[in-house]
Short mmCIF file of C-alpha atoms and ligand atoms in Angstrom, two decimals:
data_model
loop_
_atom_site.label_atom_id
_atom_site.label_comp_id
_atom_site.label_asym_id
_atom_site.label_seq_id
_atom_site.Cartn_x
_atom_site.Cartn_y
_atom_site.Cartn_z
CA MET I 767 -9.88 -58.12 -38.73
CA LEU I 768 -6.77 -56.34 -40.00
CA SER I 769 -3.64 -57.08 -38.02
CA ALA I 770 -1.83 -54.43 -36.04
CA VAL I 771 0.64 -53.82 -38.87
CA ALA I 772 -0.87 -51.57 -41.55
CA PRO I 773 0.23 -51.58 -45.21
CA ARG I 774 2.78 -48.99 -46.21
CA ALA I 775 1.06 -45.89 -47.64
CA PRO I 776 0.77 -44.53 -50.21
CA TYR I 777 0.38 -47.69 -52.25
CA THR I 778 2.19 -47.31 -55.59
CA ALA I 779 -0.21 -48.16 -58.41
CA CYS I 780 2.53 -49.70 -60.63
CA MET I 781 2.99 -52.55 -58.14
CA LYS I 782 1.23 -55.84 -58.82
CA THR I 783 -0.85 -57.14 -55.98
CA LEU I 784 -0.92 -60.72 -54.68
CA LEU I 785 -2.98 -62.47 -52.01
CA ILE I 786 -1.40 -65.60 -50.50
CA THR I 787 -3.49 -67.79 -48.21
CA GLY I 788 -1.65 -69.38 -45.31
CA ALA I 789 1.33 -67.09 -45.65
CA SER I 790 2.37 -66.63 -42.01
CA ARG I 791 4.62 -69.69 -42.11
CA GLY I 792 6.23 -72.27 -44.38
CA ILE I 793 5.83 -72.19 -48.15
CA GLY I 794 3.36 -69.29 -48.04
CA ALA I 795 5.76 -67.11 -46.04
CA ALA I 796 8.69 -67.92 -48.39
CA THR I 797 6.46 -67.01 -51.32
CA ALA I 798 5.46 -63.72 -49.69
CA ARG I 799 9.11 -62.81 -49.09
CA LEU I 800 10.10 -63.55 -52.69
CA ALA I 801 7.02 -61.81 -54.12
CA ALA I 802 7.68 -58.69 -52.08
CA HIS I 803 11.30 -58.73 -53.25
CA ARG I 804 10.04 -58.91 -56.89
CA GLY I 805 7.78 -55.85 -56.31
CA TYR I 806 4.39 -57.32 -55.46
CA ALA I 807 2.24 -55.75 -52.75
CA VAL I 808 1.35 -58.84 -50.72
CA GLY I 809 -1.68 -59.80 -48.66
CA ILE I 810 -0.52 -62.27 -46.02
CA ASN I 811 -3.41 -64.42 -44.83
CA TYR I 812 -3.18 -66.48 -41.67
CA ILE I 813 -5.67 -68.24 -39.40
CA ARG I 814 -4.24 -68.07 -35.85
CA ASN I 815 -0.63 -67.00 -35.80
CA ALA I 816 -0.94 -63.22 -35.86
CA ALA I 817 2.53 -62.82 -34.38
CA ALA I 818 4.16 -64.69 -37.28
CA ALA I 819 2.09 -62.80 -39.89
CA ASP I 820 2.82 -59.40 -38.33
CA SER I 821 6.51 -60.19 -38.02
CA LEU I 822 6.64 -61.10 -41.75
CA VAL I 823 4.81 -57.87 -42.65
CA ARG I 824 7.34 -55.86 -40.61
CA GLU I 825 10.23 -57.69 -42.29
CA ILE I 826 8.84 -56.81 -45.76
CA LEU I 827 8.12 -53.18 -44.82
CA ALA I 828 11.66 -52.84 -43.43
CA LYS I 829 13.00 -53.80 -46.89
CA SER I 830 10.78 -51.13 -48.53
CA GLY I 831 8.22 -53.70 -49.69
CA ASN I 832 4.48 -53.49 -49.20
CA ALA I 833 2.44 -56.02 -47.29
CA THR I 834 -0.54 -56.39 -44.97
CA ALA I 835 -1.69 -59.28 -42.79
CA ILE I 836 -5.28 -60.48 -42.98
CA GLN I 837 -6.75 -63.02 -40.58
CA ALA I 838 -9.30 -65.42 -42.09
CA ASP I 839 -10.21 -69.09 -42.02
CA VAL I 840 -10.33 -70.11 -45.68
CA ALA I 841 -12.84 -72.83 -44.73
CA SER I 842 -15.37 -70.12 -43.81
CA GLU I 843 -17.22 -68.41 -46.64
CA THR I 844 -17.86 -65.36 -44.44
CA ASP I 845 -14.17 -65.07 -43.61
CA VAL I 846 -13.14 -65.47 -47.25
CA THR I 847 -15.42 -62.71 -48.52
CA ARG I 848 -14.26 -60.42 -45.70
CA MET I 849 -10.61 -61.23 -46.49
CA PHE I 850 -11.02 -60.20 -50.14
CA THR I 851 -12.88 -57.03 -49.12
CA GLN I 852 -10.02 -56.12 -46.76
CA PHE I 853 -7.54 -56.84 -49.53
CA ASP I 854 -9.53 -54.57 -51.91
CA ARG I 855 -9.44 -51.78 -49.33
CA ALA I 856 -5.72 -52.17 -48.75
CA PHE I 857 -4.52 -52.56 -52.35
CA GLY I 858 -7.36 -51.65 -54.76
CA THR I 859 -7.08 -54.41 -57.36
CA LEU I 860 -6.13 -58.06 -57.21
CA ASP I 861 -3.61 -59.26 -59.81
CA ALA I 862 -2.73 -62.67 -58.42
CA LEU I 863 -3.80 -65.32 -55.91
CA VAL I 864 -1.83 -68.19 -54.42
CA ASN I 865 -4.14 -70.81 -52.89
CA ASN I 866 -1.62 -72.13 -50.40
CA ALA I 867 -3.40 -72.63 -47.05
CA GLY I 868 -3.63 -76.34 -46.38
CA ILE I 869 -3.61 -78.83 -43.54
CA VAL I 870 -2.77 -82.45 -42.80
CA ASP I 871 -4.02 -84.33 -39.76
CA GLN I 872 -2.63 -87.05 -37.51
CA GLN I 873 -1.24 -89.91 -39.58
CA MET I 874 -3.64 -92.88 -39.66
CA ARG I 875 -5.12 -95.52 -41.90
CA LEU I 876 -8.39 -94.81 -43.70
CA GLU I 877 -10.42 -97.23 -41.55
CA THR I 878 -9.81 -95.08 -38.48
CA MET I 879 -10.80 -91.72 -40.03
CA ASP I 880 -14.02 -90.09 -38.78
CA SER I 881 -16.30 -87.68 -40.59
CA ALA I 882 -15.22 -84.66 -38.44
CA ARG I 883 -11.65 -85.13 -39.67
CA LEU I 884 -12.75 -85.57 -43.28
CA HIS I 885 -14.96 -82.49 -43.08
CA ARG I 886 -12.09 -80.39 -41.69
CA MET I 887 -9.67 -81.69 -44.33
CA PHE I 888 -11.94 -81.09 -47.31
CA THR I 889 -13.42 -77.76 -46.18
CA THR I 890 -9.96 -76.31 -45.60
CA ASN I 891 -8.00 -77.76 -48.51
CA VAL I 892 -10.74 -77.97 -51.17
CA THR I 893 -13.67 -75.66 -50.28
CA GLY I 894 -11.18 -72.99 -49.12
CA SER I 895 -9.36 -73.02 -52.45
CA PHE I 896 -12.61 -72.96 -54.41
CA LEU I 897 -13.97 -70.00 -52.42
CA CYS I 898 -10.75 -68.01 -52.81
CA ALA I 899 -10.60 -68.84 -56.55
CA ARG I 900 -14.23 -67.71 -56.89
CA GLU I 901 -13.49 -64.33 -55.28
CA ALA I 902 -10.40 -63.93 -57.46
CA VAL I 903 -12.25 -64.75 -60.69
CA ARG I 904 -15.01 -62.26 -59.77
CA ARG I 905 -12.32 -59.57 -59.53
CA MET I 906 -9.94 -60.59 -62.34
CA SER I 907 -12.11 -61.92 -65.17
CA THR I 908 -12.64 -59.68 -68.20
CA ARG I 909 -16.16 -61.14 -68.19
CA HIS I 910 -16.73 -59.21 -64.95
CA GLY I 911 -14.86 -56.06 -66.07
CA GLY I 912 -11.54 -57.14 -64.58
CA LYS I 913 -8.13 -56.92 -66.26
CA GLY I 914 -7.10 -60.54 -65.91
CA GLY I 915 -4.66 -62.15 -63.51
CA ALA I 916 -2.98 -65.35 -62.40
CA ILE I 917 -3.85 -68.03 -59.86
CA VAL I 918 -1.45 -70.65 -58.55
CA ASN I 919 -2.87 -73.54 -56.53
CA ILE I 920 -0.63 -75.45 -54.17
CA SER I 921 -1.30 -79.11 -54.68
CA SER I 922 1.03 -81.92 -53.56
CA LYS I 923 2.85 -84.94 -54.97
CA ALA I 924 0.56 -86.77 -52.53
CA ALA I 925 -2.21 -86.28 -55.12
CA GLN I 926 -0.40 -88.82 -57.31
CA LEU I 927 1.26 -90.96 -54.61
CA GLY I 928 -1.84 -91.36 -52.40
CA SER I 929 -0.11 -91.15 -48.98
CA PRO I 930 -1.00 -94.69 -47.83
CA GLY I 931 -0.75 -95.22 -44.07
CA GLU I 932 -0.34 -91.48 -43.47
CA TYR I 933 -3.22 -89.39 -44.85
CA ILE I 934 -5.13 -90.65 -47.88
CA ASP I 935 -7.72 -87.93 -47.17
CA TYR I 936 -5.08 -85.26 -47.60
CA ALA I 937 -3.89 -86.85 -50.86
CA ALA I 938 -7.48 -86.98 -52.13
CA SER I 939 -8.02 -83.31 -51.25
CA LYS I 940 -4.95 -82.39 -53.30
CA ALA I 941 -6.19 -84.54 -56.21
CA ALA I 942 -9.35 -82.38 -56.09
CA ILE I 943 -7.11 -79.31 -56.38
CA ASP I 944 -5.46 -80.82 -59.48
CA ALA I 945 -8.89 -81.34 -61.09
CA MET I 946 -9.99 -77.83 -60.15
CA THR I 947 -6.80 -76.41 -61.66
CA VAL I 948 -7.44 -78.14 -64.99
CA GLY I 949 -11.15 -77.21 -65.12
CA LEU I 950 -10.84 -73.60 -63.96
CA ALA I 951 -7.88 -72.99 -66.28
CA LYS I 952 -10.06 -73.94 -69.26
CA GLU I 953 -13.10 -72.06 -67.91
CA VAL I 954 -11.31 -68.69 -67.66
CA ALA I 955 -8.57 -69.08 -70.27
CA ASP I 956 -10.12 -66.53 -72.63
CA GLU I 957 -11.02 -64.15 -69.78
CA GLY I 958 -7.41 -63.13 -69.06
CA ILE I 959 -6.82 -65.49 -66.15
CA ARG I 960 -4.12 -68.20 -66.04
CA VAL I 961 -4.58 -71.00 -63.51
CA ASN I 962 -1.67 -73.31 -62.73
CA ALA I 963 -0.48 -75.46 -59.84
CA VAL I 964 2.68 -76.50 -58.05
CA ARG I 965 3.04 -79.97 -56.57
CA PRO I 966 5.61 -79.87 -53.78
CA GLY I 967 7.09 -83.12 -52.53
CA ILE I 968 8.52 -83.26 -49.00
CA VAL I 969 9.38 -79.71 -47.97
CA ARG I 970 10.97 -78.59 -44.72
CA THR I 971 8.10 -76.81 -42.87
CA GLU I 972 6.12 -77.29 -39.66
CA ILE I 973 3.34 -79.20 -41.51
CA HIS I 974 5.00 -82.55 -40.70
CA ALA I 975 4.79 -81.86 -36.94
CA SER I 976 1.11 -81.05 -37.35
CA GLY I 977 0.71 -84.55 -38.85
CA GLY I 978 2.21 -85.98 -35.63
CA GLU I 979 5.71 -86.74 -36.96
CA PRO I 980 8.08 -83.76 -36.58
CA HIS I 981 11.03 -85.83 -37.88
CA ARG I 982 9.13 -87.28 -40.89
CA ILE I 983 11.75 -85.86 -43.28
CA GLU I 984 14.50 -87.96 -41.68
CA ARG I 985 12.38 -91.10 -42.13
CA VAL I 986 11.37 -90.57 -45.75
CA LYS I 987 14.22 -88.63 -47.30
CA TYR I 988 16.02 -91.73 -48.65
CA SER I 989 12.91 -92.53 -50.75
CA ILE I 990 13.41 -89.22 -52.57
CA PRO I 991 15.74 -89.52 -55.60
CA MET I 992 17.63 -86.39 -54.47
CA LYS I 993 17.86 -87.87 -50.91
CA ARG I 994 16.83 -84.61 -49.29
CA ALA I 995 13.78 -82.50 -48.47
CA GLY I 996 13.04 -79.37 -50.45
CA GLU I 997 13.19 -75.92 -48.94
CA ALA I 998 10.18 -73.58 -48.97
CA GLU I 999 12.18 -71.10 -51.07
CA GLU I 1000 12.59 -73.72 -53.85
CA VAL I 1001 8.80 -74.04 -54.03
CA ALA I 1002 8.38 -70.24 -53.94
CA ASN I 1003 10.61 -69.90 -57.03
CA ALA I 1004 8.25 -72.12 -59.07
CA ILE I 1005 5.18 -70.29 -57.76
CA LEU I 1006 6.61 -66.87 -58.69
CA TRP I 1007 7.58 -68.10 -62.15
CA LEU I 1008 4.02 -69.34 -62.83
CA LEU I 1009 2.64 -65.98 -61.63
CA SER I 1010 5.02 -64.04 -63.86
CA ASP I 1011 4.66 -62.94 -67.49
CA GLN I 1012 7.42 -65.47 -68.32
CA ALA I 1013 4.68 -68.09 -67.96
CA SER I 1014 2.28 -66.16 -70.22
CA TYR I 1015 1.34 -69.22 -72.35
CA CYS I 1016 1.02 -71.61 -69.40
CA THR I 1017 -2.38 -72.42 -68.01
CA GLY I 1018 -3.65 -75.67 -66.58
CA SER I 1019 0.02 -76.59 -66.08
CA PHE I 1020 1.73 -78.29 -63.13
CA ILE I 1021 5.26 -77.94 -61.83
CA ASP I 1022 6.44 -80.78 -59.58
CA VAL I 1023 8.95 -79.47 -57.03
CA SER I 1024 9.72 -82.83 -55.44
CA GLY I 1025 13.36 -83.85 -55.87
CA GLY I 1026 12.43 -86.38 -58.55
CA ARG I 1027 9.84 -88.23 -56.47
P1 NAP Q 434 2.58 -75.01 -42.71
O1 NAP Q 434 4.04 -74.73 -42.49
O2 NAP Q 434 1.88 -75.94 -41.79
O3 NAP Q 434 1.81 -73.59 -42.75
C1 NAP Q 434 0.44 -73.60 -42.94
C2 NAP Q 434 -0.04 -72.21 -43.21
O4 NAP Q 434 -1.45 -72.27 -43.50
C3 NAP Q 434 0.09 -71.29 -41.99
O5 NAP Q 434 0.33 -70.00 -42.47
C4 NAP Q 434 -1.32 -71.38 -41.37
O6 NAP Q 434 -1.65 -70.21 -40.62
C5 NAP Q 434 -2.18 -71.46 -42.60
N1 NAP Q 434 -3.49 -72.07 -42.42
C6 NAP Q 434 -3.79 -73.29 -41.96
N2 NAP Q 434 -5.13 -73.51 -41.96
C7 NAP Q 434 -5.68 -72.36 -42.46
C8 NAP Q 434 -6.99 -71.90 -42.71
N3 NAP Q 434 -8.05 -72.72 -42.46
N4 NAP Q 434 -7.19 -70.68 -43.19
C9 NAP Q 434 -6.15 -69.86 -43.46
N5 NAP Q 434 -4.86 -70.20 -43.25
C10 NAP Q 434 -4.65 -71.44 -42.74
O7 NAP Q 434 2.33 -75.58 -44.21
P2 NAP Q 434 3.30 -75.68 -45.48
O8 NAP Q 434 4.11 -76.89 -45.34
O9 NAP Q 434 3.94 -74.37 -45.73
O10 NAP Q 434 2.22 -76.00 -46.61
C11 NAP Q 434 1.69 -74.99 -47.47
C12 NAP Q 434 0.95 -75.70 -48.58
O11 NAP Q 434 1.84 -76.57 -49.26
C13 NAP Q 434 -0.22 -76.58 -48.10
O12 NAP Q 434 -1.31 -76.47 -48.99
C14 NAP Q 434 0.36 -77.96 -48.11
O13 NAP Q 434 -0.62 -78.95 -48.27
C15 NAP Q 434 1.28 -77.89 -49.33
N6 NAP Q 434 2.34 -78.88 -49.33
C16 NAP Q 434 3.29 -78.91 -48.37
C17 NAP Q 434 4.27 -79.87 -48.40
C18 NAP Q 434 5.36 -79.97 -47.38
O14 NAP Q 434 6.09 -80.99 -47.35
N7 NAP Q 434 5.58 -78.94 -46.53
C19 NAP Q 434 4.26 -80.82 -49.43
C20 NAP Q 434 3.26 -80.78 -50.39
C21 NAP Q 434 2.30 -79.79 -50.35
P3 NAP Q 434 -1.25 -70.02 -39.04
O15 NAP Q 434 0.23 -69.72 -39.02
O16 NAP Q 434 -2.10 -68.88 -38.57
O17 NAP Q 434 -1.56 -71.33 -38.37
#
């Protein structure tokens, strides 16, 4: 369903369009703000927090940007296809996708993880990104009559560090995103689509509270060479660069935004 806040009309055809999954809060919201500032019309996906998504849309519209909020669970194929159809109706074409929606779960060791948790983790973080990438390729690929585009996947330094004692399942889901980035980048490289990824380290968002440790940053920050967490805006800068024409010869590339970790 479309949120209460409608996109600004008329849509100006010279604007590039961007769909960001999980953009109501955290890194996705920072990316939406920066993208709108740079002239993108932005689709702001969320799963539950309509108030946050609508508030962000209002903020962007108030600054003469263009945005619309779209509710969808990226783990649901039905929701994902509906989300892209709503995006098509709002903005016409899709130029860029940021696969950002992602979850952690309560910190625990592997031997206490059950299949329900693993299913939730992998359907959201992996299947969700695959389904959204599929819909984007169907729209962007010159093979399907599209005019090309750019995809940025949000991985994590956890893919390389493994997150022992916290969430190895999450780290493994992000390693899958790294492999998908490499493979899809090669698959669509001569069809006008660039596929890259950003690997954030520890970034100040609400995700740490959802893993059961709201003050995780205070515990781990001294293990980061820069001795501080990153801010969502610092990740957004890397994402926007990879989406931009300045990154025109980059595909299958990764930017670590992790303070040296
Ligand atoms: P966050 O603050 O917890 O925000 C999560 C966002 O994802 C929210 O907008 C949430 O929507 C949305 N979301 C969650 N499940 C969804 C689903 N099934 N379908 C659609 N949207 C969904 O997270 P964050 O820290 O910004 O993380 C963003 C991405 O960066 C994730 O992929 C995460 O793994 C990655 N990352 C984060 C860090 C970090 O330290 N923060 C480090 C490395 C990688 P609602 O508001 O509706 O709940």
